[in-house]
C-alpha cells in the first residue's frame, strides 16, 4: 500500500434490504493533502461514500481503511474526520463562538486554548468579530463559513464537504469556490468534496471521481476527465459534447457519419465499433469547402461568453458548436476540427483497460519520436 | 375602513367568549374572596390562607404536583424519543393518546378495580408470594394513577419537538466527537427544552388542583388545594374561602407559566 494513502476503500458495497446497491463494489484510494471531488448525479452514491468515511453509516461489505487501519467498526465520534454538511447543521441554540468551540469542548480542552483556536479558525474564514452572533442572524454564506470553521478548528486529517455550496446563489458560489480551494492549499488538509455540479468539480479539484449508479466511472485530474472521458456517461455529464457512433478503421484512422477522419488514437482492433466525442469548443465554423463536415445551422443561443449553435448534418446528427462568432440560422456551413479533437471511446471499457491504453499512447508517441 | 370593520366583526365571538368564560369568572372569584362566611366584606380569608393549615395544604399540593410532573417527564421523554425512532410513529402515538379520550372518572374507577383488595394486582402479588398489600388509598396509587392520566399530555409536546429536531444536527455532534450521551446532553435536550416546558405546564398546573383522584384513589388522605376548594364550595359552603384559595391557585399558575415561558429560539 502506498504510504500517503490516507483513506482506502476495498470492494465496498452498501445496500439497503433488497434494493439495488447504492454503492457497488467500490475501491479507491485518497492521498494526503489533495482536493478530491466526488461528482455524479443525485442517487449515484457520492453522499453514501462521504457518510461511510464519516461513520454515519456502515458498509454492507468490504473494508475501509484510514491511515492503514481498518475503521469499519470505529464510531463516527472517534474518527479523525470532520464534515461540512449540506444544510450546515449548525446548532441553533449556540452562538457562532460556541458552535465552533463545540468539538474542542468535547475534547475537554482548556478555555484559553479554546479561545485562541476558535478565534484563529474564525479569522481563517474571514468571520472575525462575529463570535457573539446567533446563528439565525447570519446569512447563508456566513453560516457556510461558520460550518467550515467548526470543522477546521478540530484539525482533522480529512474534511468532508457534502454539497456545501448548493444553497448559495451563483455569485457567492463562485466566490466560495475560490475561498475553499485557497483554504485547502493553506491548511494542506485533505478535502473530499461532494457535488453534482461539474463546473464546480472541474474548477476546484486535484482529482475527480465521477460516479454513476453506485460505481466509480472514471477518476483522474479535471483535465484528464474532460479531455479523455472514458464512456458516454462521463462525456455527457462533464461538459457539453457531441457523441457519435463510429468504427475504428486502423490506427490513426476513424470512421463516423460515413466519412473517414484522421485521429490520434491507436492500438484498437481493426473495424472495432466505438463512440467518438468532439467537444463543441473544438469545432470551428468555416466555409463549406474547408469544413470536414457540412451542416445546416438550426438554432443559436447567446451564452455571454460564446454562442451555442445547434447544427444538423444531412444524416440528421446534431452538432453542438461553441463559437465566439455568430452564425446565421438556416445557413449551410462547414465545421473544421483537428485530429486531436476526436476522442475515441471503446464500448464497455473498464477504467484499468482505459488507463493502460492511454499509457500505451504516450509510449507510442515517444516511439514516434514526437 | 371596510377591512377593519369586518375584522372587528370576526373578533366579536372570541371577545365574548373571553369576557364571559375567562374574565368574568376570574372577577367573580376575586369578588367572592373578599367575603367571609357570614357574607361580610373582610380580608379574613386572606389571613386564613396564611395559617399553617392552608400553607401546609399548598405545600403538599406543590409537592404532589411536582412528583407527578417529574415522574411523567422521566417516563415520557424516553418514550417520546423511542417513538420517533419507530417505523409507524403516528400509529404508536395514537395508541398512547387514545386512553386520554376516555373520561377521567371511568379511568379512576377502573383503577379502583385494578388496585382494590381483591383486584388483579393483589391476585398477582399473591401468586408470586409477596402477599396481598394495601395499594389503594396510598401516596403510591395516587401518584401512579395521576401519572398514568397525565402522561399523554407530556409525551405529545416532547414528541413534537423531537420530530422537529433536524437529524443532521445529531450527525454533526457525532462528527465533532460527541458520544451518544454528550449529544443528548448538549444538543438533543437543549433543542427540545421547549417541548419539555410545555409538557410540564400541561401536567403541573392541572395536577396542582386535582381533586377527584384525591378522593377516589387516595381516599382523601392527600389533601390538595383542589380538594380544599371543592370542600369549601360543596360541603362547608364557605364560598369566600374557596374563592381565596382559587385566587392563589390562579396566581401560582401565572407565575409557573411565566417561569417556564417558551422563548422561541432557533433559525
Coordinates of C-alpha atoms in Angstrom, one line a residue:
Chain A
X1 CA 0.0 0.0 0.0
X2 CA 1.2 3.5 -0.8
X3 CA 2.4 5.5 2.1
X4 CA 0.5 8.7 1.5
X5 CA -2.9 7.0 1.1
X6 CA -5.0 8.3 3.9
X7 CA -8.3 6.7 3.0
X8 CA -8.7 3.5 1.2
X9 CA -11.9 1.7 0.1
X10 CA -11.6 -2.0 -0.7
X11 CA -14.5 -3.6 -2.5
X12 CA -17.0 -1.6 -0.5
X13 CA -20.7 -2.3 -1.1
X14 CA -23.6 -0.5 0.6
X15 CA -27.1 -2.0 0.1
X16 CA -30.4 -1.4 1.9
X17 CA -32.5 -4.5 2.3
X18 CA -33.1 -5.9 -1.2
X19 CA -32.9 -2.7 -3.1
X20 CA -30.2 -2.4 -5.8
X21 CA -26.9 -1.5 -4.1
X22 CA -26.3 2.2 -3.5
X23 CA -22.6 1.5 -3.8
X24 CA -21.4 -1.5 -5.7
X25 CA -18.0 -3.0 -5.0
X26 CA -16.2 0.3 -5.0
X27 CA -12.4 0.5 -4.4
X28 CA -10.3 3.7 -4.4
X29 CA -7.5 5.5 -2.6
X30 CA -7.4 9.0 -1.3
X31 CA -4.0 10.6 -0.9
X32 CA -3.0 13.1 1.8
X33 CA -3.3 16.8 1.2
X34 CA -5.2 16.8 -2.0
X35 CA -8.6 18.2 -3.0
X36 CA -10.9 15.4 -4.1
X37 CA -14.3 15.7 -5.7
X38 CA -16.9 13.0 -5.8
X39 CA -19.0 14.0 -8.8
X40 CA -22.2 12.5 -10.1
X41 CA -26.0 12.9 -10.5
X42 CA -28.2 12.5 -7.5
X43 CA -28.5 9.0 -6.3
X44 CA -25.1 7.9 -7.7
X45 CA -23.7 7.1 -4.3
X46 CA -21.5 10.0 -3.7
X47 CA -23.0 11.1 -0.4
X48 CA -23.0 7.5 0.7
X49 CA -19.2 7.4 0.3
X50 CA -19.0 10.5 2.4
X51 CA -21.2 9.0 5.1
X52 CA -19.2 5.8 5.1
X53 CA -16.0 7.8 5.7
X54 CA -17.6 9.9 8.4
X55 CA -19.0 6.9 10.1
X56 CA -22.7 7.8 9.9
X57 CA -23.5 4.6 8.1
X58 CA -21.9 1.1 7.9
X59 CA -20.7 -0.7 4.8
X60 CA -22.7 -3.9 3.9
X61 CA -19.5 -5.4 2.5
X62 CA -15.8 -4.5 2.0
X63 CA -13.2 -2.7 4.0
X64 CA -12.5 0.9 4.7
X65 CA -9.0 2.0 5.9
X66 CA -7.9 5.2 7.5
X67 CA -4.1 5.7 7.7
X68 CA -3.7 2.0 7.1
X69 CA -6.1 1.0 9.9
X70 CA -9.4 -0.6 9.3
X71 CA -12.2 1.7 10.5
X72 CA -15.3 -0.2 9.6
X73 CA -16.3 -0.6 13.3
X74 CA -14.9 2.8 14.6
X75 CA -17.9 5.0 15.6
X76 CA -18.2 8.5 14.0
X77 CA -17.2 10.4 17.1
X78 CA -13.8 8.5 17.2
X79 CA -12.8 9.3 13.6
X80 CA -10.3 11.9 12.6
X81 CA -12.6 13.5 10.0
X82 CA -15.0 16.4 10.2
X83 CA -17.9 17.2 8.0
X84 CA -19.3 20.3 6.5
X85 CA -23.0 19.4 5.9
X86 CA -25.2 20.4 3.1
X87 CA -27.6 22.3 5.4
X88 CA -24.6 23.3 7.6
X89 CA -26.2 21.6 10.6
X90 CA -25.1 24.5 12.9
X91 CA -26.5 24.2 16.4
X92 CA -29.3 26.8 16.6
X93 CA -29.1 27.0 20.5
X94 CA -25.5 28.0 20.4
X95 CA -23.9 31.2 19.1
X96 CA -21.1 31.3 16.5
X97 CA -18.4 31.0 19.1
X98 CA -19.9 28.0 20.8
X99 CA -20.7 26.3 17.6
X100 CA -17.0 26.5 16.6
X101 CA -15.9 25.6 20.1
X102 CA -18.2 22.5 20.3
X103 CA -15.6 20.0 19.2
X104 CA -12.9 21.4 21.4
X105 CA -15.1 21.5 24.5
X106 CA -15.8 17.8 24.0
X107 CA -12.1 17.2 23.9
X108 CA -12.0 19.0 27.3
X109 CA -9.5 21.5 26.1
X110 CA -8.9 24.4 28.5
X111 CA -10.6 27.7 27.9
X112 CA -7.5 29.7 27.0
X113 CA -6.6 27.2 24.2
X114 CA -10.2 27.0 23.0
X115 CA -10.4 30.8 22.8
X116 CA -7.2 31.0 20.8
X117 CA -8.2 28.3 18.4
X118 CA -11.8 29.5 17.9
X119 CA -10.6 33.0 17.1
X120 CA -7.9 31.6 14.7
X121 CA -10.5 29.5 12.9
X122 CA -12.9 32.3 12.6
X123 CA -10.3 34.7 11.2
X124 CA -9.4 31.9 8.7
X125 CA -12.8 32.0 7.3
X126 CA -13.0 35.8 7.5
X127 CA -15.5 36.0 10.3
X128 CA -13.5 37.9 12.9
X129 CA -15.8 39.8 15.2
X130 CA -18.8 37.6 14.6
X131 CA -18.2 35.5 17.8
X132 CA -21.3 36.5 19.7
X133 CA -23.8 36.4 16.8
X134 CA -26.6 34.0 16.9
X135 CA -26.8 31.5 14.0
X136 CA -30.2 32.9 12.9
X137 CA -28.6 36.3 12.5
X138 CA -26.1 35.0 9.9
X139 CA -26.7 34.9 6.2
X140 CA -26.3 31.7 4.1
X141 CA -22.7 32.5 3.1
X142 CA -21.8 33.3 6.7
X143 CA -23.3 30.2 8.0
X144 CA -21.3 28.3 5.4
X145 CA -18.1 29.8 6.8
X146 CA -19.1 29.0 10.4
X147 CA -19.6 25.4 9.4
X148 CA -16.2 25.3 7.8
X149 CA -14.6 27.0 10.8
X150 CA -16.3 24.4 13.1
X151 CA -14.7 21.6 11.0
X152 CA -11.2 23.0 10.6
X153 CA -10.8 24.1 14.3
X154 CA -10.6 20.4 15.2
X155 CA -7.6 20.0 12.9
X156 CA -8.8 16.8 11.3
X157 CA -6.8 15.0 8.7
X158 CA -9.7 14.9 6.3
X159 CA -12.6 17.3 5.8
X160 CA -15.7 16.1 4.1
X161 CA -17.9 18.6 2.3
X162 CA -21.4 17.5 1.3
X163 CA -22.6 19.8 -1.5
X164 CA -21.8 22.8 0.8
X165 CA -22.3 25.4 -1.9
X166 CA -25.6 24.2 -3.4
X167 CA -27.7 26.5 -1.2
X168 CA -25.8 29.7 -2.2
X169 CA -26.6 32.0 -5.0
X170 CA -24.4 31.9 -8.1
X171 CA -22.1 34.8 -7.3
X172 CA -21.4 33.7 -3.8
X173 CA -20.9 30.1 -5.0
X174 CA -18.1 31.3 -7.3
X175 CA -16.6 33.3 -4.5
X176 CA -16.7 30.3 -2.1
X177 CA -15.1 28.0 -4.8
X178 CA -12.0 30.2 -4.8
X179 CA -12.0 30.5 -1.0
X180 CA -12.4 26.8 -0.4
X181 CA -9.6 26.0 -2.8
X182 CA -7.4 28.6 -1.2
X183 CA -8.2 27.3 2.3
X184 CA -7.4 23.8 1.3
X185 CA -4.0 24.9 0.0
X186 CA -3.2 26.9 3.1
X187 CA -4.2 24.2 5.5
X188 CA -2.8 21.3 3.5
X189 CA -5.6 19.1 4.8
X190 CA -7.3 16.5 2.5
X191 CA -10.6 17.8 1.3
X192 CA -13.3 15.4 -0.1
X193 CA -15.9 17.4 -1.8
X194 CA -19.3 16.1 -3.0
X195 CA -21.1 17.9 -5.8
X196 CA -23.4 17.3 -8.7
X197 CA -22.1 20.5 -10.4
X198 CA -19.4 19.5 -13.0
X199 CA -18.2 23.1 -13.3
X200 CA -17.5 23.3 -9.6
X201 CA -15.7 19.9 -9.7
X202 CA -13.5 21.0 -12.7
X203 CA -12.6 24.3 -11.1
X204 CA -11.7 23.1 -7.6
X205 CA -10.3 19.6 -7.7
X206 CA -6.9 17.9 -7.8
X207 CA -8.7 14.7 -8.5
X208 CA -12.3 13.9 -9.5
X209 CA -14.1 10.7 -9.1
X210 CA -17.1 10.5 -11.5
X211 CA -19.8 8.3 -10.1
X212 CA -22.9 6.8 -11.6
X213 CA -25.2 4.0 -10.4
X214 CA -23.0 3.1 -7.4
X215 CA -19.8 2.7 -9.3
X216 CA -16.8 4.9 -10.0
X217 CA -16.9 5.5 -13.7
X218 CA -13.7 7.4 -14.0
X219 CA -11.1 9.0 -11.8
X220 CA -8.4 11.5 -12.7
X221 CA -7.5 15.1 -12.9
X222 CA -10.1 17.5 -14.1
X223 CA -8.2 17.9 -17.4
X224 CA -7.9 14.1 -17.9
X225 CA -11.6 13.6 -17.3
X226 CA -12.6 16.5 -19.5
X227 CA -10.3 15.6 -22.4
X228 CA -10.4 11.9 -22.2
X229 CA -13.8 10.8 -20.9
X230 CA -14.0 7.0 -20.6
X231 CA -17.5 6.5 -21.7
X232 CA -20.7 8.1 -22.9
X233 CA -21.9 8.9 -19.4
X234 CA -18.8 10.8 -18.4
X235 CA -18.5 12.6 -21.7
X236 CA -22.2 13.6 -21.4
X237 CA -22.1 14.5 -17.7
X238 CA -18.9 16.6 -17.8
X239 CA -19.4 19.5 -20.2
X240 CA -21.3 19.5 -23.4
X241 CA -20.3 17.0 -26.1
X242 CA -21.1 15.6 -29.5
X243 CA -21.1 11.9 -29.1
X244 CA -21.4 9.7 -32.2
X245 CA -21.2 6.0 -33.1
X246 CA -18.2 5.1 -35.3
X247 CA -15.8 2.5 -36.3
X248 CA -12.0 2.3 -35.9
X249 CA -10.6 1.5 -39.4
X250 CA -7.0 1.4 -38.5
X251 CA -4.5 3.1 -36.2
X252 CA -5.0 6.9 -36.5
X253 CA -8.0 6.4 -38.8
X254 CA -11.6 6.5 -37.7
X255 CA -14.9 6.5 -39.5
X256 CA -18.1 8.2 -38.5
X257 CA -21.0 9.9 -40.2
X258 CA -20.0 7.8 -43.2
X259 CA -16.6 9.6 -43.6
X260 CA -13.1 8.8 -42.7
X261 CA -11.1 11.1 -40.4
X262 CA -7.5 11.2 -39.2
X263 CA -7.2 10.9 -35.4
X264 CA -4.6 10.3 -32.8
X265 CA -5.9 7.0 -31.3
X266 CA -4.2 3.7 -31.9
X267 CA -3.9 0.2 -30.6
X268 CA -7.6 -0.7 -31.1
X269 CA -8.9 -3.6 -33.0
X270 CA -9.5 -3.1 -36.7
X271 CA -13.1 -2.3 -37.5
X272 CA -13.9 -2.1 -33.8
X273 CA -17.2 -0.3 -33.2
X274 CA -16.5 2.7 -31.0
X275 CA -18.0 6.0 -29.9
X276 CA -16.3 9.3 -30.6
X277 CA -16.6 12.6 -28.7
X278 CA -15.9 16.0 -30.0
X279 CA -16.3 18.9 -27.6
X280 CA -18.3 21.8 -29.0
X281 CA -15.5 24.3 -28.5
X282 CA -13.2 22.2 -30.7
X283 CA -15.5 22.7 -33.7
X284 CA -14.6 25.7 -35.7
X285 CA -17.1 27.3 -38.2
X286 CA -15.6 27.7 -41.6
X287 CA -16.6 27.7 -45.3
X288 CA -18.3 24.6 -46.8
X289 CA -15.2 23.8 -48.8
X290 CA -12.7 24.0 -45.9
X291 CA -15.0 22.1 -43.5
X292 CA -14.6 18.5 -42.7
X293 CA -18.3 18.4 -42.0
X294 CA -21.1 20.2 -43.8
X295 CA -24.0 21.1 -41.6
X296 CA -27.0 23.4 -41.5
X297 CA -27.5 25.9 -38.6
X298 CA -30.7 25.1 -36.8
X299 CA -30.7 27.4 -33.8
X300 CA -28.4 29.7 -31.9
X301 CA -28.3 30.9 -28.3
X302 CA -26.2 33.7 -27.0
X303 CA -24.5 32.5 -23.8
X304 CA -22.5 35.5 -22.9
X305 CA -19.0 34.1 -23.3
X306 CA -19.9 32.3 -26.6
X307 CA -22.7 31.4 -28.9
X308 CA -24.2 28.0 -28.6
X309 CA -25.0 26.9 -32.1
X310 CA -27.0 23.8 -32.8
X311 CA -26.5 22.3 -36.3
X312 CA -27.7 19.2 -38.2
X313 CA -25.8 17.3 -40.8
X314 CA -27.6 15.6 -43.7
X315 CA -27.9 12.3 -41.8
X316 CA -29.8 14.1 -39.0
X317 CA -27.0 14.1 -36.4
X318 CA -27.0 17.1 -34.1
X319 CA -23.7 19.0 -33.8
X320 CA -23.3 21.5 -31.0
X321 CA -20.8 24.3 -31.6
X322 CA -19.4 26.8 -29.2
X323 CA -18.2 29.8 -31.1
X324 CA -17.4 33.4 -30.3
X325 CA -18.6 34.3 -33.8
X326 CA -22.3 34.3 -34.5
X327 CA -23.8 32.2 -37.3
X328 CA -26.9 32.7 -39.3
X329 CA -29.8 30.3 -38.7
X330 CA -30.5 28.4 -41.9
X331 CA -27.1 28.8 -43.4
X332 CA -25.1 25.9 -44.7
X333 CA -21.7 26.0 -43.0
X334 CA -18.6 23.9 -42.8
X335 CA -17.2 22.6 -39.5
X336 CA -13.4 22.1 -39.1
X337 CA -11.6 20.3 -36.3
X338 CA -8.1 19.0 -35.6
X339 CA -7.4 15.2 -35.4
X340 CA -6.6 15.8 -31.7
X341 CA -10.2 17.0 -31.2
X342 CA -11.5 13.5 -31.8
X343 CA -11.6 11.4 -28.7
X344 CA -12.3 7.7 -29.2
X345 CA -14.2 5.7 -26.5
X346 CA -14.3 1.9 -26.6
X347 CA -17.6 0.3 -25.6
X348 CA -17.7 -1.1 -22.1
X349 CA -14.1 -0.5 -21.3
X350 CA -13.1 -0.6 -17.7
X351 CA -11.0 2.2 -16.1
X352 CA -8.0 -0.1 -15.8
X353 CA -8.0 -1.0 -19.5
X354 CA -8.6 2.6 -20.4
X355 CA -5.6 3.8 -18.4
X356 CA -3.4 1.1 -19.9
X357 CA -4.5 2.2 -23.4
X358 CA -3.7 5.8 -22.6
X359 CA -0.3 4.9 -21.3
X360 CA 0.3 3.0 -24.5
X361 CA -0.3 6.2 -26.5
X362 CA 2.3 8.0 -24.6
X363 CA 4.7 5.2 -25.2
X364 CA 3.7 5.1 -28.8
X365 CA 4.2 8.8 -29.2
X366 CA 7.6 8.5 -27.6
X367 CA 8.4 5.7 -30.2
X368 CA 7.3 8.1 -33.0
X369 CA 10.0 10.5 -31.8
X370 CA 7.5 13.3 -31.1
Chain B
X1 CA -62.0 51.1 6.8
X2 CA -64.1 48.2 5.4
X3 CA -61.4 45.7 6.2
X4 CA -61.0 46.9 9.8
X5 CA -64.7 46.7 10.3
X6 CA -65.0 43.1 9.1
X7 CA -62.0 42.2 11.1
X8 CA -63.7 43.5 14.2
X9 CA -66.9 41.6 13.4
X10 CA -64.9 38.4 13.4
X11 CA -63.4 39.3 16.7
X12 CA -66.8 39.5 18.4
X13 CA -67.3 35.8 19.2
X14 CA -63.8 35.5 20.5
X15 CA -64.1 38.6 22.6
X16 CA -67.4 37.5 24.0
X17 CA -66.1 34.1 24.9
X18 CA -63.1 35.5 26.7
X19 CA -65.2 38.0 28.5
X20 CA -67.9 35.5 29.6
X21 CA -65.8 32.5 30.4
X22 CA -62.4 33.8 31.3
X23 CA -62.5 37.3 32.6
X24 CA -66.0 37.2 34.3
X25 CA -65.3 34.1 36.3
X26 CA -61.9 35.4 37.5
X27 CA -63.5 38.6 38.6
X28 CA -66.3 36.7 40.3
X29 CA -63.8 34.5 42.2
X30 CA -61.9 37.7 43.2
X31 CA -65.2 39.3 44.3
X32 CA -66.3 36.3 46.5
X33 CA -62.8 36.0 48.0
X34 CA -63.4 39.3 49.9
X35 CA -66.5 38.0 51.8
X36 CA -66.4 35.9 55.0
X37 CA -68.8 33.0 55.7
X38 CA -71.4 35.4 57.1
X39 CA -71.3 37.5 53.9
X40 CA -69.4 40.5 55.4
X41 CA -66.8 42.2 53.4
X42 CA -63.4 41.4 55.0
X43 CA -59.9 40.2 54.4
X44 CA -60.3 37.4 56.9
X45 CA -60.0 34.7 54.1
X46 CA -56.6 36.0 53.1
X47 CA -55.5 36.0 56.7
X48 CA -56.7 32.4 57.0
X49 CA -54.8 31.4 53.9
X50 CA -51.5 32.2 55.7
X51 CA -52.3 29.9 58.6
X52 CA -50.3 26.7 58.9
X53 CA -53.3 24.6 57.8
X54 CA -53.6 26.2 54.4
X55 CA -49.9 26.7 53.9
X56 CA -49.3 23.0 54.6
X57 CA -52.0 22.2 52.1
X58 CA -50.4 24.5 49.5
X59 CA -47.0 22.9 50.1
X60 CA -48.5 19.4 49.8
X61 CA -50.2 20.3 46.6
X62 CA -46.9 21.6 45.2
X63 CA -45.1 18.5 46.3
X64 CA -47.5 16.1 44.7
X65 CA -47.8 18.1 41.5
X66 CA -44.0 18.3 41.4
X67 CA -43.7 14.5 41.9
X68 CA -46.4 13.8 39.3
X69 CA -44.7 16.2 36.8
X70 CA -41.2 14.8 37.4
X71 CA -42.2 11.1 37.1
X72 CA -44.3 11.9 34.0
X73 CA -41.2 13.6 32.5
X74 CA -38.9 10.8 33.3
X75 CA -41.2 8.3 31.7
X76 CA -42.4 10.5 28.8
X77 CA -39.1 11.7 27.4
X78 CA -37.6 8.3 26.7
X79 CA -40.9 7.1 25.4
X80 CA -41.2 10.1 23.1
X81 CA -37.7 9.5 21.9
X82 CA -38.2 5.8 21.2
X83 CA -41.5 6.7 19.4
X84 CA -39.6 9.0 17.0
X85 CA -37.4 6.0 16.1
X86 CA -40.2 3.6 15.4
X87 CA -41.4 2.8 11.9
X88 CA -45.1 3.7 12.3
X89 CA -44.6 6.6 14.8
X90 CA -48.0 8.2 14.1
X91 CA -49.8 4.9 14.9
X92 CA -47.8 4.4 18.1
X93 CA -48.5 7.9 19.1
X94 CA -52.2 7.5 18.5
X95 CA -52.2 4.4 20.7
X96 CA -50.7 6.4 23.5
X97 CA -53.2 9.3 23.1
X98 CA -56.3 7.1 22.8
X99 CA -56.6 6.5 26.6
X100 CA -56.7 10.3 27.2
X101 CA -60.0 10.4 25.3
X102 CA -61.7 8.2 27.9
X103 CA -63.4 10.0 30.7
X104 CA -61.2 10.6 33.7
X105 CA -63.8 9.2 36.1
X106 CA -64.1 6.0 34.2
X107 CA -60.3 5.5 34.3
X108 CA -60.3 6.3 38.0
X109 CA -63.0 3.6 38.6
X110 CA -61.0 1.2 36.5
X111 CA -58.0 1.6 38.8
X112 CA -60.3 1.0 41.8
X113 CA -60.8 -2.4 40.4
X114 CA -57.2 -3.0 39.5
X115 CA -55.7 -1.8 42.8
X116 CA -58.5 -3.0 45.1
X117 CA -58.0 -5.6 47.8
X118 CA -59.4 -8.3 45.5
X119 CA -58.1 -6.7 42.3
X120 CA -55.8 -8.3 39.8
X121 CA -52.7 -6.6 41.2
X122 CA -53.2 -8.2 44.6
X123 CA -54.0 -11.5 42.9
X124 CA -50.7 -11.3 41.1
X125 CA -48.8 -10.3 44.3
X126 CA -50.5 -13.3 46.0
X127 CA -49.3 -15.6 43.2
X128 CA -45.7 -14.5 43.3
X129 CA -45.6 -14.9 47.0
X130 CA -45.5 -11.3 48.2
X131 CA -49.0 -11.4 49.5
X132 CA -51.9 -9.0 49.4
X133 CA -51.0 -5.3 50.0
X134 CA -52.9 -2.2 50.7
X135 CA -52.4 -0.4 47.4
X136 CA -55.5 1.8 47.1
X137 CA -55.6 4.9 49.2
X138 CA -51.8 5.3 49.3
X139 CA -49.5 8.0 48.0
X140 CA -48.2 5.5 45.6
X141 CA -51.5 4.7 44.0
X142 CA -52.4 8.4 43.8
X143 CA -49.2 9.3 42.0
X144 CA -49.3 6.3 39.8
X145 CA -52.8 7.0 38.6
X146 CA -52.1 10.7 38.2
X147 CA -49.0 10.0 36.1
X148 CA -51.0 7.5 34.0
X149 CA -53.6 10.1 33.3
X150 CA -51.2 12.9 32.6
X151 CA -48.6 11.1 30.6
X152 CA -50.1 11.5 27.1
X153 CA -50.1 15.3 27.6
X154 CA -46.4 15.1 28.5
X155 CA -45.4 12.8 25.6
X156 CA -47.2 14.9 22.9
X157 CA -45.2 18.2 23.1
X158 CA -41.9 16.3 23.7
X159 CA -42.6 14.1 20.7
X160 CA -43.4 17.1 18.5
X161 CA -40.2 18.9 19.5
X162 CA -38.1 15.7 18.8
X163 CA -39.7 15.3 15.4
X164 CA -38.8 18.9 14.6
X165 CA -35.2 18.3 15.5
X166 CA -33.0 18.2 12.4
X167 CA -31.4 14.8 12.4
X168 CA -28.3 16.2 10.7
X169 CA -27.6 18.0 14.0
X170 CA -27.1 14.7 15.7
X171 CA -24.7 13.6 12.9
X172 CA -22.9 16.9 13.3
X173 CA -22.5 16.4 17.1
X174 CA -21.2 12.9 16.5
X175 CA -18.9 14.1 13.8
X176 CA -17.4 16.6 16.2
X177 CA -16.6 13.9 18.7
X178 CA -19.6 13.8 20.9
X179 CA -20.7 10.4 22.4
X180 CA -24.3 9.5 22.4
X181 CA -24.8 10.8 26.0
X182 CA -23.0 14.1 25.2
X183 CA -25.0 14.5 22.1
X184 CA -28.2 14.1 24.2
X185 CA -27.0 16.5 26.9
X186 CA -25.6 19.2 24.7
X187 CA -27.7 19.1 21.6
X188 CA -30.9 17.0 21.7
X189 CA -32.1 18.1 25.2
X190 CA -31.4 21.8 24.8
X191 CA -33.2 21.8 21.5
X192 CA -36.3 20.0 22.8
X193 CA -36.5 22.0 26.0
X194 CA -39.5 23.9 24.7
X195 CA -41.4 20.7 24.4
X196 CA -40.4 19.7 27.9
X197 CA -41.5 23.1 29.2
X198 CA -44.9 23.0 27.6
X199 CA -45.3 19.3 28.7
X200 CA -44.5 20.4 32.3
X201 CA -47.0 23.2 32.1
X202 CA -49.9 21.0 30.9
X203 CA -49.1 18.5 33.6
X204 CA -48.1 20.6 36.6
X205 CA -50.9 23.1 36.5
X206 CA -53.8 20.6 36.4
X207 CA -52.0 18.4 38.9
X208 CA -52.0 21.3 41.4
X209 CA -55.7 21.3 41.6
X210 CA -56.6 17.6 41.3
X211 CA -59.5 16.8 43.5
X212 CA -61.4 13.8 42.2
X213 CA -58.5 11.5 42.2
X214 CA -57.6 12.5 45.8
X215 CA -60.9 11.2 46.9
X216 CA -61.3 8.1 44.8
X217 CA -57.7 6.8 44.6
X218 CA -56.1 8.5 47.6
X219 CA -59.1 8.1 49.8
X220 CA -58.9 11.8 51.0
X221 CA -55.5 11.0 52.6
X222 CA -54.0 13.5 50.2
X223 CA -55.5 17.0 50.6
X224 CA -54.5 19.4 47.8
X225 CA -55.7 22.9 47.1
X226 CA -58.2 21.4 44.6
X227 CA -59.7 19.3 47.3
X228 CA -59.9 22.2 49.6
X229 CA -61.8 24.4 47.0
X230 CA -64.2 21.6 46.4
X231 CA -64.8 21.1 50.1
X232 CA -65.4 24.7 50.7
X233 CA -67.9 25.2 47.9
X234 CA -69.8 21.9 48.3
X235 CA -69.5 20.9 51.9
X236 CA -68.8 23.9 54.2
X237 CA -70.5 26.4 51.9
X238 CA -67.7 28.9 52.6
X239 CA -67.5 30.3 49.1
X240 CA -65.3 33.1 50.2
X241 CA -62.5 30.8 51.4
X242 CA -62.9 28.6 48.4
X243 CA -62.5 31.6 46.2
X244 CA -59.5 32.9 48.1
X245 CA -57.7 29.6 47.5
X246 CA -58.7 29.8 43.9
X247 CA -57.2 33.2 43.6
X248 CA -53.9 31.9 45.0
X249 CA -54.1 29.0 42.6
X250 CA -54.5 31.4 39.7
X251 CA -51.6 33.5 40.8
X252 CA -49.4 30.4 41.2
X253 CA -50.4 29.2 37.7
X254 CA -49.4 32.6 36.2
X255 CA -46.1 32.5 38.0
X256 CA -45.4 29.0 36.8
X257 CA -46.4 29.9 33.2
X258 CA -44.0 32.9 33.2
X259 CA -41.1 30.9 34.7
X260 CA -41.5 28.1 32.1
X261 CA -42.5 30.5 29.4
X262 CA -41.2 29.5 26.0
X263 CA -38.8 31.8 24.3
X264 CA -38.6 30.8 20.7
X265 CA -35.1 30.1 19.6
X266 CA -33.5 28.7 16.5
X267 CA -33.0 29.5 12.9

